[in-house]
Amino acid sequence: MKPERYFAPCPRGLEALLAADAAAAGGVDVKIVPGGVEFAGDLACCYRMNLASRIATRVLRRVATADYRSEDDVYRLARGVDWPRHFDVERSLRVYVTAQRSPLKSLEFATLRVKDAVCDVFRDASGRRPSVNTKAPDVRIHLFLTAERATLYLDTSGEPLWQRGHKIAKVEAPLKENLAAGILRLAGWQPGVPLLDPMCGSGTFLLEAAQMSLDDAPGLGREPGEFAFERLRGFDAGLWRALRKSAAATRLPADTLPIWGSDLSADAVARAGQNLAHAGLDDLVSLARADILARAAPQPTGILIANPPYGERLGELDELAAFYPKLGTALKRNFAGWDCWFLSADTRLPKLIGLKPMRKIPLYNGPLECRLYGFRMVSGSNR
Ligand SMILES: C[S@@+](CC[C@H](N)C(=O)[O-])C[C@H]1O[C@@H](n2cnc3c(N)ncnc32)[C@H](O)[C@@H]1O
């Protein structure tokens, strides 16, 4: 079968990591674009990306692309696709739209036109039309519009891939799993290196790091039928079974890991514990309630990664301004020998912490522009 073109979106700032995932999955002609990666690949490549990429938000298969100027052009583009070749009329569908500098007045209307075109194609072919389901569609069609170009994609993932299914207990402002996995990689963390998240909240960094340590493919946690590609025509059940089997076979046996998490809030620690337990990792990761300002380093060297509160409310901003200098002092006192990384949208952090960052990496947490600040704590030598 000839390779298809795919687009995988990801949190902005992680594109280069995602390109490596696409190449590892067997993708060719891998091209980085803002917010994602384009590549060509066969079915196995598509399944492997869904199964193994910790960075992709989803994997979209391109079905049509053309220049456009009006909603009618978008309708024509969708009308030209042989949709019954891609899915059965019994499948429910939903159309999503993403636009960058599109000249169209109403994106809602464009979405509607795509849905009409899909239904018209089915009606002409079989006299029946698929139903729309906005809550839990079987098939998701994505329309992507730039200033001149309209592209239609079929979603092969279903629910976003960062939903690994283990965050059963939530906290305020949790990180998405793919952003956390990307930050671990950007910080140079690798399995076996001591890792501490002293502001662990629901435990996203801990979960990702523990699964990476066990070489546990994130997609193995999904139930049969959960990936959208399982509902598309041409689904190769044998190939999928074989890929799952070989991923499961490389999973390492559980062992205590050099991964520690703590949080000031006892409630957050309890929630992180529930999430780790749901993933079967609670015996492998050490959790404790502690103030980052008072806790000791669990090992002489390692990587500390945290995502401090953002301080969206006014009082919190003042509290954070008072907190950062104390944090700098605590890091100097307790974490000499460690590399310490903080994801924050607060541009005052590096100045107020009183340490010189070795790295400042721009990243987006959803729409929020952040920086990942890296500080190397060498005994006695930091300003
Ligand atoms: C933005 S949340 C972290 C979310 C986490 N990364 C996740 O994915 O769920 C910030 C966390 O810092 C914790 N925190 C605030 N001040 C702290 C301190 N002094 N010591 C330790 N944890 C603190 C809060 O309780 C909160 O859980």
GROMACS .gro file of C-alpha atoms and ligand atoms in nm:
model
  410
    1MET     CA    1   0.000   0.000   0.000
    2LYS     CA    2   0.136   0.344  -0.080
    3PRO     CA    3   0.232   0.562   0.215
    4GLU     CA    4  -0.016   0.822   0.336
    5ARG     CA    5   0.065   1.175   0.451
    6TYR     CA    6   0.014   1.247   0.819
    7PHE     CA    7   0.015   1.549   1.044
    8ALA     CA    8   0.069   1.510   1.417
    9PRO     CA    9   0.010   1.818   1.633
   10CYS     CA   10   0.192   1.867   1.965
   11PRO     CA   11   0.245   2.140   2.226
   12ARG     CA   12   0.444   2.422   2.062
   13GLY     CA   13   0.812   2.396   2.149
   14LEU     CA   14   0.819   2.014   2.130
   15GLU     CA   15   0.820   1.981   1.748
   16ALA     CA   16   1.182   1.856   1.724
   17LEU     CA   17   1.112   1.582   1.981
   18LEU     CA   18   0.800   1.481   1.791
   19ALA     CA   19   1.000   1.463   1.466
   20ALA     CA   20   1.228   1.212   1.638
   21ASP     CA   21   0.920   1.009   1.744
   22ALA     CA   22   0.789   1.012   1.385
   23ALA     CA   23   1.124   0.891   1.249
   24ALA     CA   24   1.140   0.620   1.519
   25ALA     CA   25   0.791   0.503   1.415
   26GLY     CA   26   0.915   0.460   1.058
   27GLY     CA   27   0.793   0.794   0.921
   28VAL     CA   28   0.977   0.938   0.622
   29ASP     CA   29   0.996   1.284   0.470
   30VAL     CA   30   0.949   1.420   0.824
   31LYS     CA   31   0.892   1.795   0.823
   32ILE     CA   32   0.867   2.021   1.128
   33VAL     CA   33   0.600   2.291   1.115
   34PRO     CA   34   0.489   2.522   1.398
   35GLY     CA   35   0.280   2.313   1.637
   36GLY     CA   36   0.348   1.974   1.484
   37VAL     CA   37   0.517   1.747   1.236
   38GLU     CA   38   0.424   1.627   0.887
   39PHE     CA   39   0.543   1.289   0.767
   40ALA     CA   40   0.467   1.005   0.529
   41GLY     CA   41   0.416   0.653   0.648
   42ASP     CA   42   0.233   0.325   0.610
   43LEU     CA   43  -0.033   0.181   0.842
   44ALA     CA   44   0.231   0.035   1.076
   45CYS     CA   45   0.388   0.380   1.113
   46CYS     CA   46   0.049   0.532   1.198
   47TYR     CA   47  -0.024   0.261   1.456
   48ARG     CA   48   0.328   0.289   1.607
   49MET     CA   49   0.295   0.667   1.645
   50ASN     CA   50  -0.038   0.624   1.825
   51LEU     CA   51   0.103   0.348   2.042
   52ALA     CA   52   0.442   0.492   2.133
   53SER     CA   53   0.469   0.869   2.089
   54ARG     CA   54   0.461   1.048   2.423
   55ILE     CA   55   0.471   1.386   2.246
   56ALA     CA   56   0.197   1.371   1.980
   57THR     CA   57  -0.145   1.512   2.069
   58ARG     CA   58  -0.304   1.308   1.791
   59VAL     CA   59  -0.217   1.159   1.452
   60LEU     CA   60  -0.414   1.289   1.155
   61ARG     CA   61  -0.424   1.126   0.811
   62ARG     CA   62  -0.448   1.374   0.524
   63VAL     CA   63  -0.731   1.300   0.283
   64ALA     CA   64  -0.751   1.615   0.069
   65THR     CA   65  -0.589   1.955   0.031
   66ALA     CA   66  -0.641   2.252  -0.203
   67ASP     CA   67  -0.633   2.629  -0.217
   68TYR     CA   68  -0.965   2.789  -0.124
   69ARG     CA   69  -1.133   3.125  -0.094
   70SER     CA   70  -1.487   3.052   0.015
   71GLU     CA   71  -1.700   2.805   0.208
   72ASP     CA   72  -1.812   2.666  -0.129
   73ASP     CA   73  -1.450   2.579  -0.211
   74VAL     CA   74  -1.430   2.394   0.121
   75TYR     CA   75  -1.753   2.210   0.036
   76ARG     CA   76  -1.612   2.110  -0.305
   77LEU     CA   77  -1.291   1.984  -0.143
   78ALA     CA   78  -1.486   1.760   0.096
   79ARG     CA   79  -1.730   1.655  -0.178
   80GLY     CA   80  -1.437   1.522  -0.381
   81VAL     CA   81  -1.329   1.271  -0.113
   82ASP     CA   82  -1.442   0.909  -0.139
   83TRP     CA   83  -1.556   0.898   0.226
   84PRO     CA   84  -1.716   0.550   0.205
   85ARG     CA   85  -1.364   0.421   0.130
   86HIS     CA   86  -1.259   0.555   0.473
   87PHE     CA   87  -1.553   0.458   0.700
   88ASP     CA   88  -1.896   0.294   0.710
   89VAL     CA   89  -2.218   0.492   0.693
   90GLU     CA   90  -2.313   0.347   1.035
   91ARG     CA   91  -2.029   0.541   1.198
   92SER     CA   92  -2.120   0.870   1.364
   93LEU     CA   93  -1.903   1.168   1.284
   94ARG     CA   94  -1.799   1.512   1.396
   95VAL     CA   95  -1.612   1.781   1.204
   96TYR     CA   96  -1.358   2.001   1.383
   97VAL     CA   97  -1.198   2.314   1.244
   98THR     CA   98  -0.870   2.490   1.319
   99ALA     CA   99  -0.787   2.813   1.139
  100GLN     CA  100  -0.486   3.040   1.109
  101ARG     CA  101  -0.553   3.369   0.929
  102SER     CA  102  -0.848   3.223   0.739
  103PRO     CA  103  -1.045   3.478   0.534
  104LEU     CA  104  -1.372   3.293   0.601
  105LYS     CA  105  -1.631   3.484   0.801
  106SER     CA  106  -1.781   3.187   0.982
  107LEU     CA  107  -1.577   2.883   1.076
  108GLU     CA  108  -1.896   2.726   1.206
  109PHE     CA  109  -2.046   2.751   0.859
  110ALA     CA  110  -1.732   2.597   0.705
  111THR     CA  111  -1.764   2.306   0.950
  112LEU     CA  112  -2.127   2.263   0.850
  113ARG     CA  113  -2.033   2.263   0.480
  114VAL     CA  114  -1.781   1.984   0.536
  115LYS     CA  115  -2.042   1.780   0.724
  116ASP     CA  116  -2.295   1.840   0.440
  117ALA     CA  117  -2.038   1.734   0.178
  118VAL     CA  118  -1.954   1.412   0.365
  119CYS     CA  119  -2.325   1.328   0.403
  120ASP     CA  120  -2.390   1.410   0.034
  121VAL     CA  121  -2.113   1.176  -0.077
  122PHE     CA  122  -2.260   0.892   0.132
  123ARG     CA  123  -2.614   0.967   0.015
  124ASP     CA  124  -2.506   0.949  -0.350
  125ALA     CA  125  -2.321   0.624  -0.289
  126SER     CA  126  -2.574   0.437  -0.074
  127GLY     CA  127  -2.885   0.647  -0.026
  128ARG     CA  128  -2.801   0.677   0.345
  129ARG     CA  129  -2.612   0.937   0.548
  130PRO     CA  130  -2.403   0.905   0.864
  131SER     CA  131  -2.528   1.068   1.182
  132VAL     CA  132  -2.353   1.345   1.371
  133ASN     CA  133  -2.240   1.289   1.729
  134THR     CA  134  -2.071   1.587   1.892
  135LYS     CA  135  -1.995   1.411   2.224
  136ALA     CA  136  -1.843   1.075   2.133
  137PRO     CA  137  -1.810   1.052   1.754
  138ASP     CA  138  -1.677   0.732   1.598
  139VAL     CA  139  -1.500   0.932   1.329
  140ARG     CA  140  -1.344   1.276   1.364
  141ILE     CA  141  -1.276   1.485   1.056
  142HIS     CA  142  -1.045   1.784   1.098
  143LEU     CA  143  -1.052   2.081   0.864
  144PHE     CA  144  -0.737   2.291   0.883
  145LEU     CA  145  -0.744   2.635   0.722
  146THR     CA  146  -0.457   2.873   0.658
  147ALA     CA  147  -0.491   3.200   0.466
  148GLU     CA  148  -0.504   3.015   0.132
  149ARG     CA  149  -0.502   2.642   0.192
  150ALA     CA  150  -0.773   2.406   0.318
  151THR     CA  151  -0.674   2.055   0.430
  152LEU     CA  152  -0.897   1.772   0.544
  153TYR     CA  153  -0.771   1.506   0.782
  154LEU     CA  154  -0.912   1.189   0.931
  155ASP     CA  155  -0.822   1.153   1.296
  156THR     CA  156  -0.661   0.816   1.368
  157SER     CA  157  -0.632   0.871   1.745
  158GLY     CA  158  -0.977   0.952   1.887
  159GLU     CA  159  -0.937   1.102   2.234
  160PRO     CA  160  -0.614   1.306   2.249
  161LEU     CA  161  -0.310   1.090   2.308
  162TRP     CA  162  -0.207   1.280   2.621
  163GLN     CA  163  -0.513   1.127   2.786
  164ARG     CA  164  -0.334   0.818   2.907
  165GLY     CA  165  -0.621   0.723   3.138
  166HIS     CA  166  -0.429   0.736   3.467
  167LYS     CA  167  -0.512   1.082   3.600
  168ILE     CA  168  -0.825   0.973   3.783
  169ALA     CA  169  -0.767   1.225   4.067
  170LYS     CA  170  -0.729   1.580   3.940
  171VAL     CA  171  -0.570   1.893   4.085
  172GLU     CA  172  -0.591   2.256   3.976
  173ALA     CA  173  -0.375   2.333   3.669
  174PRO     CA  174  -0.242   1.984   3.593
  175LEU     CA  175   0.006   1.954   3.308
  176LYS     CA  176  -0.085   1.762   2.997
  177GLU     CA  177   0.106   1.434   2.980
  178ASN     CA  178   0.269   1.507   2.644
  179LEU     CA  179   0.401   1.843   2.766
  180ALA     CA  180   0.540   1.677   3.080
  181ALA     CA  181   0.707   1.401   2.876
  182GLY     CA  182   0.859   1.662   2.644
  183ILE     CA  183   0.993   1.865   2.937
  184LEU     CA  184   1.160   1.554   3.082
  185ARG     CA  185   1.333   1.500   2.748
  186LEU     CA  186   1.427   1.868   2.702
  187ALA     CA  187   1.580   1.868   3.049
  188GLY     CA  188   1.797   1.575   2.944
  189TRP     CA  189   1.638   1.336   3.194
  190GLN     CA  190   1.678   0.970   3.106
  191PRO     CA  191   1.562   0.654   3.282
  192GLY     CA  192   1.794   0.572   3.570
  193VAL     CA  193   1.883   0.935   3.649
  194PRO     CA  194   1.746   1.042   3.992
  195LEU     CA  195   1.439   1.260   3.939
  196LEU     CA  196   1.250   1.477   4.188
  197ASP     CA  197   0.932   1.678   4.134
  198PRO     CA  198   0.896   1.870   4.461
  199MET     CA  199   0.570   2.040   4.348
  200CYS     CA  200   0.416   1.727   4.204
  201GLY     CA  201   0.043   1.814   4.213
  202SER     CA  202  -0.136   1.522   4.045
  203GLY     CA  203   0.200   1.361   3.964
  204THR     CA  204   0.220   1.408   3.586
  205PHE     CA  205   0.603   1.421   3.569
  206LEU     CA  206   0.625   1.120   3.800
  207LEU     CA  207   0.382   0.913   3.593
  208GLU     CA  208   0.554   0.994   3.266
  209ALA     CA  209   0.904   0.934   3.403
  210ALA     CA  210   0.803   0.603   3.565
  211GLN     CA  211   0.643   0.476   3.244
  212MET     CA  212   0.946   0.588   3.043
  213SER     CA  213   1.170   0.402   3.290
  214LEU     CA  214   0.974   0.081   3.231
  215ASP     CA  215   0.962   0.139   2.855
  216ASP     CA  216   0.586   0.122   2.886
  217ALA     CA  217   0.429   0.242   2.559
  218PRO     CA  218   0.156   0.494   2.649
  219GLY     CA  219  -0.095   0.346   2.404
  220LEU     CA  220  -0.088   0.005   2.572
  221GLY     CA  221  -0.316   0.155   2.839
  222ARG     CA  222  -0.603   0.204   2.596
  223GLU     CA  223  -0.889  -0.047   2.578
  224PRO     CA  224  -0.961  -0.229   2.250
  225GLY     CA  225  -1.167  -0.005   2.020
  226GLU     CA  226  -1.048   0.319   2.180
  227PHE     CA  227  -0.821   0.431   1.898
  228ALA     CA  228  -1.012   0.591   1.611
  229PHE     CA  229  -0.813   0.394   1.352
  230GLU     CA  230  -0.983   0.079   1.485
  231ARG     CA  231  -1.311   0.221   1.351
  232LEU     CA  232  -1.180   0.319   1.009
  233ARG     CA  233  -1.204   0.097   0.702
  234GLY     CA  234  -0.887  -0.091   0.628
  235PHE     CA  235  -0.811  -0.143   0.997
  236ASP     CA  236  -0.551  -0.419   1.009
  237ALA     CA  237  -0.635  -0.600   1.333
  238GLY     CA  238  -0.352  -0.853   1.290
  239LEU     CA  239  -0.089  -0.585   1.241
  240TRP     CA  240  -0.221  -0.389   1.541
  241ARG     CA  241  -0.218  -0.701   1.760
  242ALA     CA  242   0.142  -0.776   1.656
  243LEU     CA  243   0.258  -0.420   1.729
  244ARG     CA  244   0.091  -0.421   2.070
  245LYS     CA  245   0.240  -0.759   2.149
  246SER     CA  246   0.593  -0.655   2.062
  247ALA     CA  247   0.555  -0.329   2.262
  248ALA     CA  248   0.428  -0.528   2.563
  249ALA     CA  249   0.720  -0.770   2.531
  250THR     CA  250   0.983  -0.494   2.561
  251ARG     CA  251   0.821  -0.354   2.877
  252LEU     CA  252   1.068  -0.393   3.162
  253PRO     CA  253   0.968  -0.567   3.486
  254ALA     CA  254   0.864  -0.335   3.769
  255ASP     CA  255   1.144  -0.233   4.002
  256THR     CA  256   1.190   0.049   4.251
  257LEU     CA  257   1.276   0.363   4.057
  258PRO     CA  258   1.494   0.661   4.156
  259ILE     CA  259   1.191   0.890   4.125
  260TRP     CA  260   1.062   1.108   4.410
  261GLY     CA  261   0.759   1.336   4.431
  262SER     CA  262   0.645   1.574   4.701
  263ASP     CA  263   0.404   1.862   4.744
  264LEU     CA  264   0.313   2.111   5.015
  265SER     CA  265  -0.048   2.000   4.989
  266ALA     CA  266  -0.135   1.668   5.156
  267ASP     CA  267  -0.435   1.649   4.925
  268ALA     CA  268  -0.213   1.676   4.615
  269VAL     CA  269   0.016   1.402   4.749
  270ALA     CA  270  -0.288   1.177   4.805
  271ARG     CA  271  -0.410   1.243   4.452
  272ALA     CA  272  -0.069   1.177   4.298
  273GLY     CA  273  -0.069   0.850   4.495
  274GLN     CA  274  -0.411   0.752   4.355
  275ASN     CA  275  -0.296   0.825   4.000
  276LEU     CA  276   0.027   0.628   4.039
  277ALA     CA  277  -0.172   0.339   4.193
  278HIS     CA  278  -0.413   0.342   3.898
  279ALA     CA  279  -0.111   0.305   3.668
  280GLY     CA  280   0.031   0.029   3.890
  281LEU     CA  281   0.335   0.245   3.973
  282ASP     CA  282   0.271   0.347   4.335
  283ASP     CA  283   0.519   0.098   4.480
  284LEU     CA  284   0.793   0.219   4.246
  285VAL     CA  285   0.785   0.595   4.313
  286SER     CA  286   0.843   0.761   4.653
  287LEU     CA  287   0.588   1.021   4.760
  288ALA     CA  288   0.590   1.254   5.061
  289ARG     CA  289   0.431   1.572   5.184
  290ALA     CA  290   0.700   1.844   5.199
  291ASP     CA  291   0.766   2.212   5.143
  292ILE     CA  292   1.015   2.257   4.859
  293LEU     CA  293   1.184   2.523   5.073
  294ALA     CA  294   1.260   2.273   5.348
  295ARG     CA  295   1.308   1.937   5.180
  296ALA     CA  296   1.646   1.770   5.128
  297ALA     CA  297   1.776   1.622   4.802
  298PRO     CA  298   1.716   1.246   4.797
  299GLN     CA  299   2.051   1.178   4.622
  300PRO     CA  300   2.378   1.373   4.580
  301THR     CA  301   2.301   1.446   4.212
  302GLY     CA  302   1.994   1.435   3.994
  303ILE     CA  303   1.735   1.634   3.802
  304LEU     CA  304   1.467   1.838   3.974
  305ILE     CA  305   1.169   1.933   3.759
  306ALA     CA  306   0.874   2.137   3.879
  307ASN     CA  307   0.590   2.347   3.754
  308PRO     CA  308   0.526   2.605   4.028
  309PRO     CA  309   0.185   2.773   4.068
  310TYR     CA  310   0.132   3.028   3.791
  311GLY     CA  311  -0.010   3.306   4.003
  312GLU     CA  312  -0.299   3.409   3.784
  313ARG     CA  313  -0.470   3.599   4.063
  314LEU     CA  314  -0.322   3.925   4.194
  315GLY     CA  315  -0.249   3.820   4.553
  316GLU     CA  316  -0.076   3.508   4.426
  317LEU     CA  317   0.162   3.717   4.215
  318ASP     CA  318   0.278   3.899   4.529
  319GLU     CA  319   0.312   3.568   4.712
  320LEU     CA  320   0.523   3.427   4.428
  321ALA     CA  321   0.746   3.737   4.422
  322ALA     CA  322   0.820   3.669   4.788
  323PHE     CA  323   0.859   3.293   4.724
  324TYR     CA  324   1.117   3.293   4.439
  325PRO     CA  325   1.410   3.441   4.640
  326LYS     CA  326   1.348   3.180   4.914
  327LEU     CA  327   1.339   2.910   4.646
  328GLY     CA  328   1.676   3.027   4.511
  329THR     CA  329   1.825   3.011   4.862
  330ALA     CA  330   1.679   2.662   4.923
  331LEU     CA  331   1.814   2.530   4.594
  332LYS     CA  332   2.163   2.663   4.671
  333ARG     CA  333   2.151   2.515   5.020
  334ASN     CA  334   1.992   2.177   4.947
  335PHE     CA  335   2.043   2.092   4.581
  336ALA     CA  336   2.411   2.149   4.502
  337GLY     CA  337   2.498   1.892   4.235
  338TRP     CA  338   2.148   1.895   4.084
  339ASP     CA  339   2.010   2.042   3.762
  340CYS     CA  340   1.688   2.221   3.851
  341TRP     CA  341   1.422   2.298   3.589
  342PHE     CA  342   1.109   2.509   3.630
  343LEU     CA  343   0.827   2.554   3.381
  344SER     CA  344   0.672   2.893   3.434
  345ALA     CA  345   0.482   3.167   3.253
  346ASP     CA  346   0.611   3.415   3.511
  347THR     CA  347   0.897   3.608   3.346
  348ARG     CA  348   1.001   3.748   3.686
  349LEU     CA  349   1.114   3.402   3.802
  350PRO     CA  350   1.481   3.400   3.687
  351LYS     CA  351   1.551   3.748   3.823
  352LEU     CA  352   1.376   3.696   4.157
  353ILE     CA  353   1.520   3.349   4.214
  354GLY     CA  354   1.866   3.511   4.203
  355LEU     CA  355   2.029   3.239   3.989
  356LYS     CA  356   2.158   3.255   3.636
  357PRO     CA  357   1.969   3.011   3.408
  358MET     CA  358   2.187   2.788   3.190
  359ARG     CA  359   1.890   2.736   2.954
  360LYS     CA  360   1.565   2.918   2.877
  361ILE     CA  361   1.344   2.715   2.646
  362PRO     CA  362   1.023   2.870   2.507
  363LEU     CA  363   0.725   2.635   2.543
  364TYR     CA  364   0.349   2.665   2.533
  365ASN     CA  365   0.120   2.520   2.795
  366GLY     CA  366  -0.199   2.538   2.584
  367PRO     CA  367  -0.226   2.905   2.488
  368LEU     CA  368  -0.003   3.012   2.779
  369GLU     CA  369   0.347   3.118   2.673
  370CYS     CA  370   0.598   2.972   2.918
  371ARG     CA  371   0.969   2.922   2.958
  372LEU     CA  372   1.147   2.616   3.085
  373TYR     CA  373   1.428   2.757   3.298
  374GLY     CA  374   1.725   2.532   3.374
  375PHE     CA  375   1.961   2.608   3.664
  376ARG     CA  376   2.278   2.411   3.729
  377MET     CA  377   2.343   2.405   4.102
  378VAL     CA  378   2.717   2.379   4.152
  379SER     CA  379   2.822   2.392   4.519
  380GLY     CA  380   2.893   2.746   4.632
  381SER     CA  381   2.938   2.888   4.282
  382ASN     CA  382   2.595   3.033   4.205
  383ARG     CA  383   2.549   3.403   4.235
  384LIG     C1  384   0.075   2.407   3.902
  384LIG     S1  385   0.068   2.289   4.031
  384LIG     C2  386   0.164   2.154   3.971
  384LIG     C3  387   0.083   2.066   3.883
  384LIG     C4  388   0.152   1.937   3.845
  384LIG     N1  389   0.268   1.958   3.761
  384LIG     C5  390   0.054   1.844   3.778
  384LIG     O1  391   0.074   1.807   3.661
  384LIG     O2  392  -0.048   1.808   3.839
  384LIG     C6  393   0.173   2.355   4.154
  384LIG     C7  394   0.184   2.270   4.280
  384LIG     O3  395   0.281   2.330   4.366
  384LIG     C8  396   0.242   2.303   4.499
  384LIG     N2  397   0.313   2.395   4.588
  384LIG     C9  398   0.292   2.528   4.607
  384LIG     N3  399   0.382   2.578   4.696
  384LIG    C10  400   0.462   2.475   4.733
  384LIG    C11  401   0.576   2.462   4.819
  384LIG     N4  402   0.621   2.566   4.889
  384LIG     N5  403   0.633   2.340   4.831
  384LIG    C12  404   0.587   2.233   4.762
  384LIG     N6  405   0.480   2.240   4.678
  384LIG    C13  406   0.420   2.358   4.664
  384LIG    C14  407   0.092   2.318   4.497
  384LIG     O4  408   0.033   2.249   4.606
  384LIG    C15  409   0.057   2.258   4.360
  384LIG     O5  410   0.023   2.123   4.373
   0.00000   0.00000   0.00000
